[in-house]
PDB file of C-alpha atoms in Angstrom:
ATOM      1  CA  UNK A   1       0.003   0.000  -0.002  1.00  0.00           C
ATOM      2  CA  UNK A   2       1.033   3.593  -0.507  1.00  0.00           C
ATOM      3  CA  UNK A   3       1.272   4.123   3.262  1.00  0.00           C
ATOM      4  CA  UNK A   4       4.038   1.533   3.613  1.00  0.00           C
ATOM      5  CA  UNK A   5       4.616  -0.381   6.818  1.00  0.00           C
ATOM      6  CA  UNK A   6       2.634   2.058   8.994  1.00  0.00           C
ATOM      7  CA  UNK A   7      -0.635   1.367   7.110  1.00  0.00           C
ATOM      8  CA  UNK A   8      -0.567  -2.217   5.804  1.00  0.00           C
ATOM      9  CA  UNK A   9      -3.380  -4.140   4.206  1.00  0.00           C
ATOM     10  CA  UNK A  10      -4.811  -6.637   6.724  1.00  0.00           C
ATOM     11  CA  UNK A  11      -6.866  -9.779   6.366  1.00  0.00           C
ATOM     12  CA  UNK A  12      -7.770 -13.015   8.140  1.00  0.00           C
ATOM     13  CA  UNK A  13      -6.702 -16.442   6.949  1.00  0.00           C
ATOM     14  CA  UNK A  14      -9.242 -19.031   7.981  1.00  0.00           C
ATOM     15  CA  UNK A  15     -12.956 -19.732   8.059  1.00  0.00           C
ATOM     16  CA  UNK A  16     -15.175 -16.936   9.342  1.00  0.00           C
ATOM     17  CA  UNK A  17     -18.801 -16.779  10.397  1.00  0.00           C
ATOM     18  CA  UNK A  18     -20.501 -13.440   9.705  1.00  0.00           C
ATOM     19  CA  UNK A  19     -22.134 -12.116  12.879  1.00  0.00           C
ATOM     20  CA  UNK A  20     -23.078  -8.607  11.779  1.00  0.00           C
ATOM     21  CA  UNK A  21     -22.647  -6.423   8.681  1.00  0.00           C
ATOM     22  CA  UNK A  22     -23.754  -2.854   7.905  1.00  0.00           C
ATOM     23  CA  UNK A  23     -23.210  -1.065   4.586  1.00  0.00           C
ATOM     24  CA  UNK A  24     -25.064   2.161   5.547  1.00  0.00           C
ATOM     25  CA  UNK A  25     -27.187   2.137   2.411  1.00  0.00           C
ATOM     26  CA  UNK A  26     -30.706   1.739   3.840  1.00  0.00           C
ATOM     27  CA  UNK A  27     -29.986   4.126   6.741  1.00  0.00           C
ATOM     28  CA  UNK A  28     -27.213   5.259   9.092  1.00  0.00           C
ATOM     29  CA  UNK A  29     -27.115   1.883  10.867  1.00  0.00           C
ATOM     30  CA  UNK A  30     -28.300   3.362  14.160  1.00  0.00           C
ATOM     31  CA  UNK A  31     -24.821   4.767  14.893  1.00  0.00           C
ATOM     32  CA  UNK A  32     -24.531   7.790  17.182  1.00  0.00           C
ATOM     33  CA  UNK A  33     -21.850  10.489  17.447  1.00  0.00           C
ATOM     34  CA  UNK A  34     -20.745  13.046  20.001  1.00  0.00           C
ATOM     35  CA  UNK A  35     -18.189  15.715  20.820  1.00  0.00           C
ATOM     36  CA  UNK A  36     -16.050  14.488  23.722  1.00  0.00           C
ATOM     37  CA  UNK A  37     -13.828  17.561  24.173  1.00  0.00           C
ATOM     38  CA  UNK A  38     -13.185  20.915  22.513  1.00  0.00           C
ATOM     39  CA  UNK A  39     -15.210  24.067  21.890  1.00  0.00           C
ATOM     40  CA  UNK A  40     -18.724  23.157  20.761  1.00  0.00           C
ATOM     41  CA  UNK A  41     -19.008  25.147  17.540  1.00  0.00           C
ATOM     42  CA  UNK A  42     -20.443  24.262  14.147  1.00  0.00           C
ATOM     43  CA  UNK A  43     -18.544  21.317  12.716  1.00  0.00           C
ATOM     44  CA  UNK A  44     -16.831  20.391  16.000  1.00  0.00           C
ATOM     45  CA  UNK A  45     -18.701  17.082  16.063  1.00  0.00           C
ATOM     46  CA  UNK A  46     -18.323  16.546  12.313  1.00  0.00           C
ATOM     47  CA  UNK A  47     -19.368  12.895  11.966  1.00  0.00           C
ATOM     48  CA  UNK A  48     -21.793  12.636   9.051  1.00  0.00           C
ATOM     49  CA  UNK A  49     -23.607   9.924   7.166  1.00  0.00           C
ATOM     50  CA  UNK A  50     -23.971  10.236   3.415  1.00  0.00           C
ATOM     51  CA  UNK A  51     -21.939  10.485   0.219  1.00  0.00           C
ATOM     52  CA  UNK A  52     -18.300  11.553   0.672  1.00  0.00           C
ATOM     53  CA  UNK A  53     -17.453  14.890  -0.948  1.00  0.00           C
ATOM     54  CA  UNK A  54     -13.880  14.291  -2.071  1.00  0.00           C
ATOM     55  CA  UNK A  55     -12.304  17.172  -0.139  1.00  0.00           C
ATOM     56  CA  UNK A  56      -9.470  17.231   2.415  1.00  0.00           C
ATOM     57  CA  UNK A  57      -8.045  13.909   1.225  1.00  0.00           C
ATOM     58  CA  UNK A  58     -11.427  12.129   1.329  1.00  0.00           C
ATOM     59  CA  UNK A  59     -12.766   9.928  -1.484  1.00  0.00           C
ATOM     60  CA  UNK A  60     -15.661  11.124  -3.622  1.00  0.00           C
ATOM     61  CA  UNK A  61     -17.250   7.674  -3.717  1.00  0.00           C
ATOM     62  CA  UNK A  62     -18.204   4.978  -1.223  1.00  0.00           C
ATOM     63  CA  UNK A  63     -16.631   1.530  -1.131  1.00  0.00           C
ATOM     64  CA  UNK A  64     -20.028   0.036  -1.869  1.00  0.00           C
ATOM     65  CA  UNK A  65     -23.246   1.785  -2.774  1.00  0.00           C
ATOM     66  CA  UNK A  66     -23.232   5.523  -2.161  1.00  0.00           C
ATOM     67  CA  UNK A  67     -23.188   6.169   1.616  1.00  0.00           C
ATOM     68  CA  UNK A  68     -20.533   6.043   4.345  1.00  0.00           C
ATOM     69  CA  UNK A  69     -19.868   7.436   7.796  1.00  0.00           C
ATOM     70  CA  UNK A  70     -17.020   9.956   7.984  1.00  0.00           C
ATOM     71  CA  UNK A  71     -15.600  13.138   9.413  1.00  0.00           C
ATOM     72  CA  UNK A  72     -16.780  16.238   7.527  1.00  0.00           C
ATOM     73  CA  UNK A  73     -18.134  14.792   4.318  1.00  0.00           C
ATOM     74  CA  UNK A  74     -18.322  18.380   2.951  1.00  0.00           C
ATOM     75  CA  UNK A  75     -22.114  18.555   2.561  1.00  0.00           C
ATOM     76  CA  UNK A  76     -22.066  22.341   2.153  1.00  0.00           C
ATOM     77  CA  UNK A  77     -19.796  24.923   0.582  1.00  0.00           C
ATOM     78  CA  UNK A  78     -18.433  26.204   3.902  1.00  0.00           C
ATOM     79  CA  UNK A  79     -17.147  22.728   4.875  1.00  0.00           C
ATOM     80  CA  UNK A  80     -13.689  21.679   3.660  1.00  0.00           C
ATOM     81  CA  UNK A  81     -13.626  17.937   4.321  1.00  0.00           C
ATOM     82  CA  UNK A  82     -11.155  18.215   7.236  1.00  0.00           C
ATOM     83  CA  UNK A  83     -11.650  17.631  10.967  1.00  0.00           C
ATOM     84  CA  UNK A  84     -11.194  20.742  13.116  1.00  0.00           C
ATOM     85  CA  UNK A  85      -8.250  21.573  15.381  1.00  0.00           C
ATOM     86  CA  UNK A  86      -8.384  20.827  19.117  1.00  0.00           C
ATOM     87  CA  UNK A  87     -11.427  18.600  18.912  1.00  0.00           C
ATOM     88  CA  UNK A  88     -12.170  15.100  20.171  1.00  0.00           C
ATOM     89  CA  UNK A  89     -15.190  13.398  18.685  1.00  0.00           C
ATOM     90  CA  UNK A  90     -16.494   9.843  18.441  1.00  0.00           C
ATOM     91  CA  UNK A  91     -18.807   7.644  16.346  1.00  0.00           C
ATOM     92  CA  UNK A  92     -20.329   4.635  18.134  1.00  0.00           C
ATOM     93  CA  UNK A  93     -22.043   1.584  16.642  1.00  0.00           C
ATOM     94  CA  UNK A  94     -25.073  -0.276  17.886  1.00  0.00           C
ATOM     95  CA  UNK A  95     -24.504  -3.061  20.404  1.00  0.00           C
ATOM     96  CA  UNK A  96     -23.832  -6.410  18.710  1.00  0.00           C
ATOM     97  CA  UNK A  97     -24.213  -9.856  20.291  1.00  0.00           C
ATOM     98  CA  UNK A  98     -20.984 -11.829  19.681  1.00  0.00           C
ATOM     99  CA  UNK A  99     -21.587 -14.533  22.304  1.00  0.00           C
ATOM    100  CA  UNK A 100     -20.544 -18.017  21.316  1.00  0.00           C
ATOM    101  CA  UNK A 101     -17.273 -16.983  19.665  1.00  0.00           C
ATOM    102  CA  UNK A 102     -13.884 -17.078  21.381  1.00  0.00           C
ATOM    103  CA  UNK A 103     -12.262 -15.048  18.614  1.00  0.00           C
ATOM    104  CA  UNK A 104     -13.990 -12.106  16.928  1.00  0.00           C
ATOM    105  CA  UNK A 105     -12.585  -9.713  14.330  1.00  0.00           C
ATOM    106  CA  UNK A 106     -13.749  -6.363  13.038  1.00  0.00           C
ATOM    107  CA  UNK A 107     -13.546  -6.287   9.250  1.00  0.00           C
ATOM    108  CA  UNK A 108     -14.400  -3.069   7.432  1.00  0.00           C
ATOM    109  CA  UNK A 109     -13.286  -0.659   4.705  1.00  0.00           C
ATOM    110  CA  UNK A 110     -11.604   2.596   5.576  1.00  0.00           C
ATOM    111  CA  UNK A 111     -10.216   5.698   3.895  1.00  0.00           C
ATOM    112  CA  UNK A 112      -8.344   7.506   6.644  1.00  0.00           C
ATOM    113  CA  UNK A 113      -6.117  10.580   6.521  1.00  0.00           C
ATOM    114  CA  UNK A 114      -4.722  11.753   9.863  1.00  0.00           C
ATOM    115  CA  UNK A 115      -1.593  13.485  11.094  1.00  0.00           C
ATOM    116  CA  UNK A 116       1.189  11.507  12.771  1.00  0.00           C
ATOM    117  CA  UNK A 117      -0.154   9.997  16.001  1.00  0.00           C
ATOM    118  CA  UNK A 118       2.220  12.098  18.073  1.00  0.00           C
ATOM    119  CA  UNK A 119      -0.070  15.015  17.225  1.00  0.00           C
ATOM    120  CA  UNK A 120      -3.494  13.674  16.148  1.00  0.00           C
ATOM    121  CA  UNK A 121      -4.973  10.350  17.210  1.00  0.00           C
ATOM    122  CA  UNK A 122      -7.338   8.143  15.254  1.00  0.00           C
ATOM    123  CA  UNK A 123      -8.541   5.230  17.374  1.00  0.00           C
ATOM    124  CA  UNK A 124     -10.884   2.275  17.285  1.00  0.00           C
ATOM    125  CA  UNK A 125     -12.357   1.090  20.559  1.00  0.00           C
ATOM    126  CA  UNK A 126     -14.345  -1.986  21.461  1.00  0.00           C
ATOM    127  CA  UNK A 127     -16.404  -1.402  24.627  1.00  0.00           C
ATOM    128  CA  UNK A 128     -14.069   1.462  25.456  1.00  0.00           C
ATOM    129  CA  UNK A 129     -10.847  -0.536  25.040  1.00  0.00           C
ATOM    130  CA  UNK A 130      -8.446   0.745  22.395  1.00  0.00           C
ATOM    131  CA  UNK A 131      -7.945  -2.016  19.801  1.00  0.00           C
ATOM    132  CA  UNK A 132      -6.228   0.095  17.125  1.00  0.00           C
ATOM    133  CA  UNK A 133      -4.670   3.552  16.763  1.00  0.00           C
ATOM    134  CA  UNK A 134      -2.713   5.334  14.071  1.00  0.00           C
ATOM    135  CA  UNK A 135       1.057   5.161  13.892  1.00  0.00           C
ATOM    136  CA  UNK A 136       2.949   7.616  16.120  1.00  0.00           C
ATOM    137  CA  UNK A 137       6.584   8.677  16.029  1.00  0.00           C
ATOM    138  CA  UNK A 138       8.074  11.365  18.288  1.00  0.00           C
ATOM    139  CA  UNK A 139       8.314  15.136  18.435  1.00  0.00           C
ATOM    140  CA  UNK A 140      11.670  14.997  16.669  1.00  0.00           C
ATOM    141  CA  UNK A 141      10.028  13.205  13.725  1.00  0.00           C
ATOM    142  CA  UNK A 142       6.274  13.702  13.601  1.00  0.00           C
ATOM    143  CA  UNK A 143       5.863  13.312   9.860  1.00  0.00           C
ATOM    144  CA  UNK A 144       4.639   9.716   9.507  1.00  0.00           C
ATOM    145  CA  UNK A 145       1.050  10.587   8.661  1.00  0.00           C
ATOM    146  CA  UNK A 146      -1.540   7.925   7.837  1.00  0.00           C
ATOM    147  CA  UNK A 147      -2.841   8.946   4.417  1.00  0.00           C
ATOM    148  CA  UNK A 148      -4.913   6.344   2.595  1.00  0.00           C
ATOM    149  CA  UNK A 149      -5.304   7.005  -1.123  1.00  0.00           C
ATOM    150  CA  UNK A 150      -7.753   4.172  -1.699  1.00  0.00           C
ATOM    151  CA  UNK A 151     -10.362   2.173   0.166  1.00  0.00           C
ATOM    152  CA  UNK A 152      -8.372  -0.160   2.424  1.00  0.00           C
ATOM    153  CA  UNK A 153      -9.560  -3.403   3.989  1.00  0.00           C
ATOM    154  CA  UNK A 154      -8.800  -3.168   7.704  1.00  0.00           C
ATOM    155  CA  UNK A 155      -9.142  -6.160  10.044  1.00  0.00           C
ATOM    156  CA  UNK A 156      -8.744  -5.765  13.808  1.00  0.00           C
ATOM    157  CA  UNK A 157      -8.833  -8.556  16.404  1.00  0.00           C
ATOM    158  CA  UNK A 158     -11.298  -7.548  19.140  1.00  0.00           C
ATOM    159  CA  UNK A 159     -11.314 -10.896  20.964  1.00  0.00           C
ATOM    160  CA  UNK A 160     -11.822 -10.618  24.703  1.00  0.00           C
ATOM    161  CA  UNK A 161     -13.253  -7.101  24.655  1.00  0.00           C
ATOM    162  CA  UNK A 162     -16.916  -8.105  24.863  1.00  0.00           C
ATOM    163  CA  UNK A 163     -19.034  -7.448  27.926  1.00  0.00           C
ATOM    164  CA  UNK A 164     -21.388 -10.354  28.584  1.00  0.00           C
ATOM    165  CA  UNK A 165     -21.100 -11.326  24.931  1.00  0.00           C
ATOM    166  CA  UNK A 166     -21.920  -7.853  23.568  1.00  0.00           C
ATOM    167  CA  UNK A 167     -19.658  -5.271  21.890  1.00  0.00           C
ATOM    168  CA  UNK A 168     -20.024  -1.644  20.870  1.00  0.00           C
ATOM    169  CA  UNK A 169     -17.451  -0.255  18.468  1.00  0.00           C
ATOM    170  CA  UNK A 170     -16.339   3.340  18.223  1.00  0.00           C
ATOM    171  CA  UNK A 171     -14.097   5.381  15.926  1.00  0.00           C
ATOM    172  CA  UNK A 172     -12.430   8.521  17.255  1.00  0.00           C
ATOM    173  CA  UNK A 173     -10.460  11.568  16.118  1.00  0.00           C
ATOM    174  CA  UNK A 174      -8.560  13.615  18.695  1.00  0.00           C
ATOM    175  CA  UNK A 175      -6.688  16.585  17.174  1.00  0.00           C
ATOM    176  CA  UNK A 176      -4.173  19.186  18.334  1.00  0.00           C
ATOM    177  CA  UNK A 177      -3.954  22.855  17.345  1.00  0.00           C
ATOM    178  CA  UNK A 178      -1.977  22.309  14.137  1.00  0.00           C
ATOM    179  CA  UNK A 179      -2.310  20.402  10.859  1.00  0.00           C
ATOM    180  CA  UNK A 180      -5.670  18.765  10.127  1.00  0.00           C
ATOM    181  CA  UNK A 181      -6.676  16.240   7.469  1.00  0.00           C
ATOM    182  CA  UNK A 182      -9.736  14.429   6.185  1.00  0.00           C
ATOM    183  CA  UNK A 183     -10.159  12.009   9.074  1.00  0.00           C
ATOM    184  CA  UNK A 184     -12.199   8.830   8.909  1.00  0.00           C
ATOM    185  CA  UNK A 185     -14.357   7.426   6.134  1.00  0.00           C
ATOM    186  CA  UNK A 186     -15.774   3.962   6.971  1.00  0.00           C
ATOM    187  CA  UNK A 187     -17.943   1.553   5.021  1.00  0.00           C
ATOM    188  CA  UNK A 188     -19.132  -2.075   5.103  1.00  0.00           C
ATOM    189  CA  UNK A 189     -18.536  -2.669   8.823  1.00  0.00           C
ATOM    190  CA  UNK A 190     -18.685  -6.350   9.773  1.00  0.00           C
ATOM    191  CA  UNK A 191     -18.043  -8.439  12.857  1.00  0.00           C
ATOM    192  CA  UNK A 192     -16.977 -12.003  12.158  1.00  0.00           C
ATOM    193  CA  UNK A 193     -16.344 -15.004  14.365  1.00  0.00           C
ATOM    194  CA  UNK A 194     -13.276 -17.146  13.735  1.00  0.00           C
ATOM    195  CA  UNK A 195     -14.342 -20.764  13.368  1.00  0.00           C
ATOM    196  CA  UNK A 196     -12.199 -23.661  14.596  1.00  0.00           C
ATOM    197  CA  UNK A 197     -12.368 -26.616  12.226  1.00  0.00           C
ATOM    198  CA  UNK A 198     -11.760 -30.297  13.009  1.00  0.00           C
ATOM    199  CA  UNK A 199      -8.296 -29.889  11.460  1.00  0.00           C
ATOM    200  CA  UNK A 200      -7.435 -27.482  14.290  1.00  0.00           C
ATOM    201  CA  UNK A 201      -8.215 -30.046  16.990  1.00  0.00           C
ATOM    202  CA  UNK A 202      -5.810 -32.860  17.956  1.00  0.00           C
ATOM    203  CA  UNK A 203      -5.965 -35.482  20.665  1.00  0.00           C
ATOM    204  CA  UNK A 204      -3.755 -34.988  23.700  1.00  0.00           C
ATOM    205  CA  UNK A 205      -0.753 -37.292  23.280  1.00  0.00           C
ATOM    206  CA  UNK A 206      -0.714 -37.899  27.043  1.00  0.00           C
ATOM    207  CA  UNK A 207      -4.255 -39.272  27.160  1.00  0.00           C
ATOM    208  CA  UNK A 208      -4.573 -43.020  27.683  1.00  0.00           C
ATOM    209  CA  UNK A 209      -5.843 -45.064  24.759  1.00  0.00           C
ATOM    210  CA  UNK A 210      -8.240 -47.109  26.837  1.00  0.00           C
ATOM    211  CA  UNK A 211     -11.304 -46.520  24.687  1.00  0.00           C
ATOM    212  CA  UNK A 212     -12.884 -44.413  27.355  1.00  0.00           C
ATOM    213  CA  UNK A 213     -10.517 -41.501  28.158  1.00  0.00           C
ATOM    214  CA  UNK A 214     -11.460 -39.104  30.958  1.00  0.00           C
ATOM    215  CA  UNK A 215     -14.215 -39.613  33.582  1.00  0.00           C
ATOM    216  CA  UNK A 216     -16.589 -37.356  31.688  1.00  0.00           C
ATOM    217  CA  UNK A 217     -16.496 -39.680  28.713  1.00  0.00           C
ATOM    218  CA  UNK A 218     -14.899 -37.063  26.441  1.00  0.00           C
ATOM    219  CA  UNK A 219     -11.437 -37.329  24.902  1.00  0.00           C
ATOM    220  CA  UNK A 220      -8.882 -34.844  26.181  1.00  0.00           C
ATOM    221  CA  UNK A 221      -8.267 -32.277  23.444  1.00  0.00           C
ATOM    222  CA  UNK A 222      -5.732 -29.560  22.811  1.00  0.00           C
ATOM    223  CA  UNK A 223      -6.645 -26.655  20.569  1.00  0.00           C
ATOM    224  CA  UNK A 224      -3.830 -25.601  18.258  1.00  0.00           C
ATOM    225  CA  UNK A 225      -2.840 -21.949  18.187  1.00  0.00           C
ATOM    226  CA  UNK A 226      -5.583 -20.095  16.311  1.00  0.00           C
ATOM    227  CA  UNK A 227      -4.068 -16.638  16.516  1.00  0.00           C
ATOM    228  CA  UNK A 228      -4.366 -14.286  13.567  1.00  0.00           C
TER     229      UNK A 228
END
């Protein structure tokens, strides 16, 4: 990818079970947004649902269909497509039941442009826990910006972040007083469970071959490493 090692393409190898998918075509998916910090002026909470306007580094088309969620989609002439300085805002999904899966991944499409994470932070949270954030250097560097120039498939492991089998996802932008960019554009948000096949299960070599195995009547099993 054009972003190099700080913004790689990501994907899952293995069998997945689709738990939830939203393409934002019929409606906004029930997502909500809010200003967390910063002066509450017009455009401070700039999360919008609709067709991207192609300004500030944003695309002028959705990954699928015509609608996305994003920061400042430039719906009017006085909007420039960029998030504002010294603002912290958040988009939050509906609650999704992921019970029954030990491993769950977020798989979605993104077009993100954000300043080096030393200055501006783009984050993804699952039930409030940070599961991804943009690359950050140091004050002496500070020029490794994340600048997608295409719709990128982004997969994030959110295993273990559920609360009683339910997750809420959120996307954030927290900016400083300097350079601003186009921020988030997201489309086709899915949650998928990682399935463990029979090929991933082996009998414990230490179990006795007595035809009966353990007192419960079940063979002792070890699950091979299923990490992503």
